[in-house]
XYZ file of C-alpha atoms in Angstrom:
235
model
C -45.311 31.361 -21.156
C -47.671 28.754 -21.621
C -43.888 26.593 -22.982
C -41.777 28.484 -21.004
C -43.941 27.453 -17.420
C -44.070 23.567 -19.603
C -39.391 24.373 -19.469
C -39.568 25.540 -15.942
C -41.477 22.442 -14.976
C -39.220 19.969 -16.494
C -36.307 21.368 -15.551
C -37.412 21.464 -12.215
C -39.016 17.473 -12.400
C -35.359 16.977 -13.357
C -34.377 18.457 -10.653
C -36.111 16.457 -7.916
C -35.235 13.653 -9.536
C -31.034 14.464 -9.763
C -31.530 16.129 -6.038
C -33.599 12.449 -4.636
C -31.539 9.543 -6.886
C -27.733 11.419 -5.089
C -30.007 10.743 -1.684
C -29.978 7.676 -2.415
C -26.152 6.763 -3.019
C -24.703 6.672 -0.318
C -24.431 3.015 0.850
C -24.342 1.049 -1.573
C -24.996 -2.929 -1.332
C -24.778 -6.301 -3.387
C -24.694 -9.991 -3.391
C -24.584 -12.936 -4.318
C -28.531 -14.858 -3.179
C -31.381 -12.953 -1.687
C -31.402 -9.309 -3.249
C -29.451 -8.735 -4.760
C -29.337 -6.320 -6.078
C -27.164 -3.033 -6.089
C -29.402 -1.399 -3.867
C -28.553 2.042 -2.459
C -29.139 2.986 1.322
C -28.839 6.591 1.938
C -27.326 5.788 5.602
C -24.625 3.726 6.414
C -27.015 1.810 9.684
C -29.894 1.345 7.570
C -27.761 -0.373 5.005
C -25.753 -3.093 7.201
C -28.846 -4.108 9.142
C -30.250 -5.492 5.971
C -26.805 -7.917 5.694
C -27.707 -11.490 5.913
C -32.025 -9.656 6.105
C -32.392 -8.301 2.550
C -28.853 -9.758 0.506
C -27.405 -12.937 1.808
C -25.047 -14.717 0.510
C -21.987 -13.501 -0.002
C -22.131 -9.362 0.342
C -20.281 -6.240 -0.591
C -21.532 -2.713 0.760
C -19.455 0.399 -0.940
C -19.618 3.611 1.568
C -20.275 5.858 -1.270
C -20.130 9.502 0.965
C -18.992 10.970 3.551
C -21.246 11.358 6.992
C -22.247 11.769 10.542
C -23.360 8.714 11.870
C -26.282 9.817 13.314
C -27.237 5.729 14.088
C -24.515 3.373 15.466
C -24.936 0.409 12.496
C -24.368 -4.123 13.702
C -24.551 -7.049 11.449
C -26.358 -9.769 12.799
C -24.945 -13.343 12.817
C -26.475 -15.218 10.573
C -28.260 -14.891 6.709
C -25.135 -14.351 4.913
C -21.480 -16.526 4.034
C -19.985 -13.211 3.966
C -19.438 -10.342 4.194
C -17.102 -6.858 2.666
C -16.821 -3.285 3.694
C -14.774 -0.914 1.855
C -14.953 2.603 0.679
C -15.551 2.912 -3.481
C -14.106 6.372 -2.956
C -11.945 9.344 -2.599
C -11.210 10.171 1.169
C -14.688 8.493 3.142
C -14.767 10.217 6.747
C -17.436 8.527 8.822
C -17.277 10.600 11.746
C -19.455 9.473 15.124
C -21.134 11.314 17.540
C -22.786 7.795 19.683
C -21.589 7.166 23.608
C -21.318 3.432 21.556
C -19.586 1.541 18.887
C -20.276 2.643 15.143
C -20.240 -0.751 14.250
C -20.917 -3.457 15.797
C -20.560 -7.447 14.521
C -22.636 -8.988 16.946
C -21.852 -12.459 17.198
C -20.830 -12.279 13.272
C -17.893 -14.172 10.673
C -16.181 -13.730 7.636
C -16.885 -9.245 7.937
C -13.915 -7.527 6.107
C -14.037 -3.856 6.713
C -10.905 -2.302 4.169
C -10.320 0.868 4.422
C -8.756 0.814 0.971
C -10.915 2.219 -2.150
C -12.744 -1.257 -3.850
C -10.568 -3.284 -1.131
C -7.560 -2.650 -3.252
C -6.000 0.555 -3.611
C -5.390 3.097 -1.144
C -6.259 4.115 1.496
C -10.292 6.242 2.179
C -11.469 5.329 5.044
C -11.358 7.454 8.246
C -13.085 7.069 11.561
C -14.228 8.972 13.555
C -15.997 8.973 17.379
C -15.968 12.444 18.917
C -18.278 11.733 22.188
C -16.734 11.943 24.941
C -17.795 9.936 27.524
C -17.160 6.100 28.690
C -17.984 3.175 26.035
C -17.326 5.033 23.049
C -16.201 2.351 20.206
C -14.396 2.425 15.979
C -15.378 -1.281 16.250
C -16.853 -4.447 18.299
C -16.938 -6.876 17.465
C -18.368 -9.966 20.367
C -20.783 -12.978 20.775
C -18.997 -15.054 19.010
C -17.921 -12.395 16.301
C -15.488 -14.716 14.523
C -12.655 -15.113 11.992
C -13.299 -10.968 10.861
C -10.527 -8.822 9.664
C -10.308 -4.424 9.683
C -7.823 -3.491 7.447
C -6.237 -0.601 6.743
C -9.022 1.980 8.290
C -7.927 4.871 10.114
C -9.947 5.247 13.742
C -10.057 8.612 16.000
C -11.486 8.034 19.471
C -11.338 11.080 22.143
C -7.509 10.998 24.268
C -10.188 10.930 27.656
C -9.373 8.996 31.428
C -12.340 7.775 31.296
C -10.861 4.340 33.946
C -12.007 0.392 31.910
C -15.094 2.118 30.965
C -13.102 4.764 29.087
C -13.179 4.730 24.191
C -11.246 1.824 21.832
C -10.681 2.308 18.494
C -11.005 -1.137 17.901
C -13.286 -4.222 21.087
C -12.930 -7.224 20.717
C -15.214 -7.568 23.357
C -16.187 -9.827 26.515
C -19.658 -12.335 24.645
C -22.742 -13.797 26.408
C -23.117 -17.247 27.437
C -24.487 -19.054 24.723
C -22.821 -17.208 21.815
C -18.877 -18.305 22.249
C -15.931 -16.629 21.959
C -14.222 -12.854 19.449
C -11.765 -15.971 17.714
C -9.908 -15.441 14.387
C -10.540 -11.592 14.394
C -7.712 -9.970 12.469
C -6.743 -6.671 12.438
C -3.899 -5.608 10.102
C -2.779 -1.834 8.685
C -4.768 0.361 10.842
C -3.667 4.052 11.839
C -5.596 3.921 15.762
C -5.227 7.002 17.913
C -6.626 7.987 20.916
C -8.909 6.877 23.447
C -8.513 5.091 26.451
C -7.297 1.373 25.876
C -6.769 1.851 21.998
C -6.569 -1.515 21.000
C -8.260 -4.424 22.837
C -9.326 -7.846 23.406
C -11.121 -9.013 26.563
C -12.351 -12.565 26.511
C -14.457 -13.500 28.909
C -12.904 -14.675 32.807
C -13.898 -18.091 32.530
C -16.098 -19.048 29.574
C -14.788 -18.342 26.892
C -10.803 -17.144 26.056
C -11.495 -15.458 21.736
C -8.259 -17.698 21.104
C -6.101 -16.728 17.928
C -6.475 -12.870 18.165
C -3.465 -10.874 15.179
C -2.432 -7.633 15.728
C -0.316 -6.842 12.814
C 0.963 -3.213 10.908
C -0.507 -1.171 13.924
C -0.155 3.362 14.462
C -1.483 2.588 18.343
C -1.134 6.028 19.681
C -2.290 8.240 22.307
C -4.915 6.698 24.300
C -4.718 7.096 28.490
C -3.823 4.764 29.778
C -3.267 0.922 27.628
C -2.368 1.611 23.961
C -2.688 -1.963 23.949
C -3.897 -3.985 26.728
C -4.955 -8.601 26.398
C -5.976 -8.908 29.408
C -8.863 -11.666 31.161
C -8.535 -15.286 30.261
C -7.449 -14.617 26.525
C -5.891 -17.262 24.818
């Protein structure tokens, strides 16, 4: 009986260890400076919050599993040189029910979001926003976010008529004073569906121009108002 108890205890400990290890395999971050890693996080927002904080230099964020995103993720503007975000497995979907942007590049430069496995394989990353209110976004670039690229990504938001504030799949947005325009950003080979304005670049009238935006080879459909909106002092 004693031996059996020991065996059960060992098996139980091993199971706990496996479960704990597996729970931290959602997102893996590596970097060339600071905390080099690989460092595992249980959610995307926790990982993105450490880009430029713990993880510096050239940062890689590998998404290893689908996730119901409870808290939106933001990358700030300092502390890193570049950041690559991509799936490391097939068929990954990030589902977001919040009334904001799932991923925000807040003044961030040189961020690449690539929906292909390891950034080169098959397209495998989808963002699915489900909130029907105003303000929902798949990805937002604002406050001087420059030199960023989003490619080979599927983004879906509800097709709901909410004038002006309705959903956007990708929003290159206005910037506040002192932060600069969102220049030299690219959206390429993305599959975008839904929203009031599906794909938008919107300059800050009289302040910044959001210069040199490039949209190439995207499928943009099912907008309730405008599939493609370019306005307000965009150059």
